[in-house]
PDB file of C-alpha atoms in Angstrom:
ATOM      1  CA  HIS A   2       0.000   0.000   0.000  1.00 86.00           C
ATOM      2  CA  GLN A   3       3.017   2.267   0.199  1.00 91.00           C
ATOM      3  CA  LEU A   4       2.817   3.759  -3.301  1.00 95.00           C
ATOM      4  CA  SER A   5      -0.928   4.420  -3.119  1.00 95.00           C
ATOM      5  CA  LEU A   6      -0.476   5.928   0.346  1.00 95.00           C
ATOM      6  CA  LYS A   7       2.244   8.263  -0.962  1.00 95.00           C
ATOM      7  CA  ARG A   8      -0.055   9.404  -3.763  1.00 95.00           C
ATOM      8  CA  PHE A   9      -2.846   9.960  -1.253  1.00 95.00           C
ATOM      9  CA  ILE A  10      -0.629  12.049   1.046  1.00 94.00           C
ATOM     10  CA  GLY A  11       0.623  13.924  -2.016  1.00 94.00           C
ATOM     11  CA  ARG A  12      -2.862  15.401  -2.354  1.00 93.00           C
ATOM     12  CA  TYR A  13      -2.241  17.302   0.872  1.00 89.00           C
ATOM     13  CA  LEU A  14       1.517  17.921   0.828  1.00 89.00           C
ATOM     14  CA  ASN A  15       3.790  19.068  -2.000  1.00 89.00           C
ATOM     15  CA  ASN A  16       7.273  18.396  -0.653  1.00 91.00           C
ATOM     16  CA  ALA A  17       8.577  14.946  -1.641  1.00 94.00           C
ATOM     17  CA  GLN A  18      10.522  14.562   1.606  1.00 95.00           C
ATOM     18  CA  ASP A  19       7.432  15.441   3.663  1.00 92.00           C
ATOM     19  CA  ILE A  20       5.436  12.850   1.723  1.00 94.00           C
ATOM     20  CA  GLU A  21       8.065  10.208   2.538  1.00 95.00           C
ATOM     21  CA  ASP A  22       8.201  11.230   6.194  1.00 94.00           C
ATOM     22  CA  PHE A  23       4.456  11.264   6.703  1.00 93.00           C
ATOM     23  CA  THR A  24       3.995   7.981   4.869  1.00 95.00           C
ATOM     24  CA  GLN A  25       6.412   6.402   7.310  1.00 95.00           C
ATOM     25  CA  GLU A  26       4.705   8.144  10.224  1.00 94.00           C
ATOM     26  CA  ALA A  27       1.318   6.776   9.135  1.00 95.00           C
ATOM     27  CA  PHE A  28       2.689   3.227   8.962  1.00 95.00           C
ATOM     28  CA  LEU A  29       4.281   3.574  12.398  1.00 96.00           C
ATOM     29  CA  ARG A  30       1.116   4.926  13.992  1.00 94.00           C
ATOM     30  CA  ALA A  31      -0.987   2.194  12.386  1.00 94.00           C
ATOM     31  CA  TYR A  32       1.423  -0.464  13.626  1.00 94.00           C
ATOM     32  CA  LYS A  33       1.371   0.911  17.176  1.00 95.00           C
ATOM     33  CA  ALA A  34      -2.416   1.178  17.184  1.00 93.00           C
ATOM     34  CA  GLU A  35      -2.791  -2.364  15.885  1.00 92.00           C
ATOM     35  CA  GLN A  36      -0.864  -3.654  18.900  1.00 93.00           C
ATOM     36  CA  THR A  37      -3.663  -2.577  21.241  1.00 94.00           C
ATOM     37  CA  THR A  38      -6.728  -2.404  18.981  1.00 91.00           C
ATOM     38  CA  CYS A  39      -8.428  -4.864  16.682  1.00 92.00           C
ATOM     39  CA  VAL A  40      -8.461  -3.201  13.257  1.00 90.00           C
ATOM     40  CA  GLN A  41     -11.281  -4.457  11.050  1.00 93.00           C
ATOM     41  CA  GLN A  42     -10.255  -2.683   7.829  1.00 94.00           C
ATOM     42  CA  PRO A  43      -6.478  -2.119   7.878  1.00 92.00           C
ATOM     43  CA  LYS A  44      -6.213  -0.224   4.583  1.00 94.00           C
ATOM     44  CA  SER A  45      -8.969   2.214   5.517  1.00 95.00           C
ATOM     45  CA  PHE A  46      -7.450   2.605   8.963  1.00 95.00           C
ATOM     46  CA  LEU A  47      -4.013   3.348   7.486  1.00 95.00           C
ATOM     47  CA  PHE A  48      -5.393   5.937   5.069  1.00 96.00           C
ATOM     48  CA  ARG A  49      -7.396   7.616   7.826  1.00 96.00           C
ATOM     49  CA  ILE A  50      -4.238   7.922   9.907  1.00 95.00           C
ATOM     50  CA  ALA A  51      -2.361   9.323   6.905  1.00 95.00           C
ATOM     51  CA  LYS A  52      -5.065  11.919   6.315  1.00 95.00           C
ATOM     52  CA  ASN A  53      -5.007  12.965   9.970  1.00 95.00           C
ATOM     53  CA  VAL A  54      -1.201  13.251   9.935  1.00 92.00           C
ATOM     54  CA  ALA A  55      -1.272  15.368   6.765  1.00 91.00           C
ATOM     55  CA  ILE A  56      -4.006  17.659   8.089  1.00 93.00           C
ATOM     56  CA  SER A  57      -2.106  18.117  11.349  1.00 92.00           C
ATOM     57  CA  GLN A  58       0.959  19.137   9.358  1.00 88.00           C
ATOM     58  CA  LEU A  59      -1.066  21.629   7.320  1.00 89.00           C
ATOM     59  CA  ARG A  60      -2.514  23.138  10.501  1.00 92.00           C
ATOM     60  CA  THR A  61       0.922  23.434  12.058  1.00 90.00           C
ATOM     61  CA  ALA A  62       2.342  25.089   8.943  1.00 86.00           C
ATOM     62  CA  ALA A  63      -0.600  27.515   8.761  1.00 89.00           C
ATOM     63  CA  ALA A  64      -0.231  28.441  12.429  1.00 90.00           C
ATOM     64  CA  GLN A  65       3.490  29.067  11.955  1.00 88.00           C
ATOM     65  CA  GLN A  66       2.808  31.263   8.929  1.00 85.00           C
ATOM     66  CA  ALA A  67       0.138  33.207  10.791  1.00 84.00           C
ATOM     67  CA  GLY A  68       2.552  33.817  13.633  1.00 77.00           C
ATOM     68  CA  ALA A  69       5.204  35.075  11.227  1.00 64.00           C
ATOM     69  CA  PHE A  70       3.129  38.079  10.152  1.00 59.00           C
TER      70      PHE A  70
END
């Protein structure tokens, strides 16, 4: 699922390094969550995590830009 996840994250982020980093972060978070939770639909779960990670990054970047002005 790595390539499709990178494409998905690429919808939110433009920087290739950020896409790589957040793809890895999504996999790590999904792995950690799966250790304590029964995941019924792993692919959907992984993509939901990736979306949340990307949105968090966008919020952080926007807040930093707003503080710069």
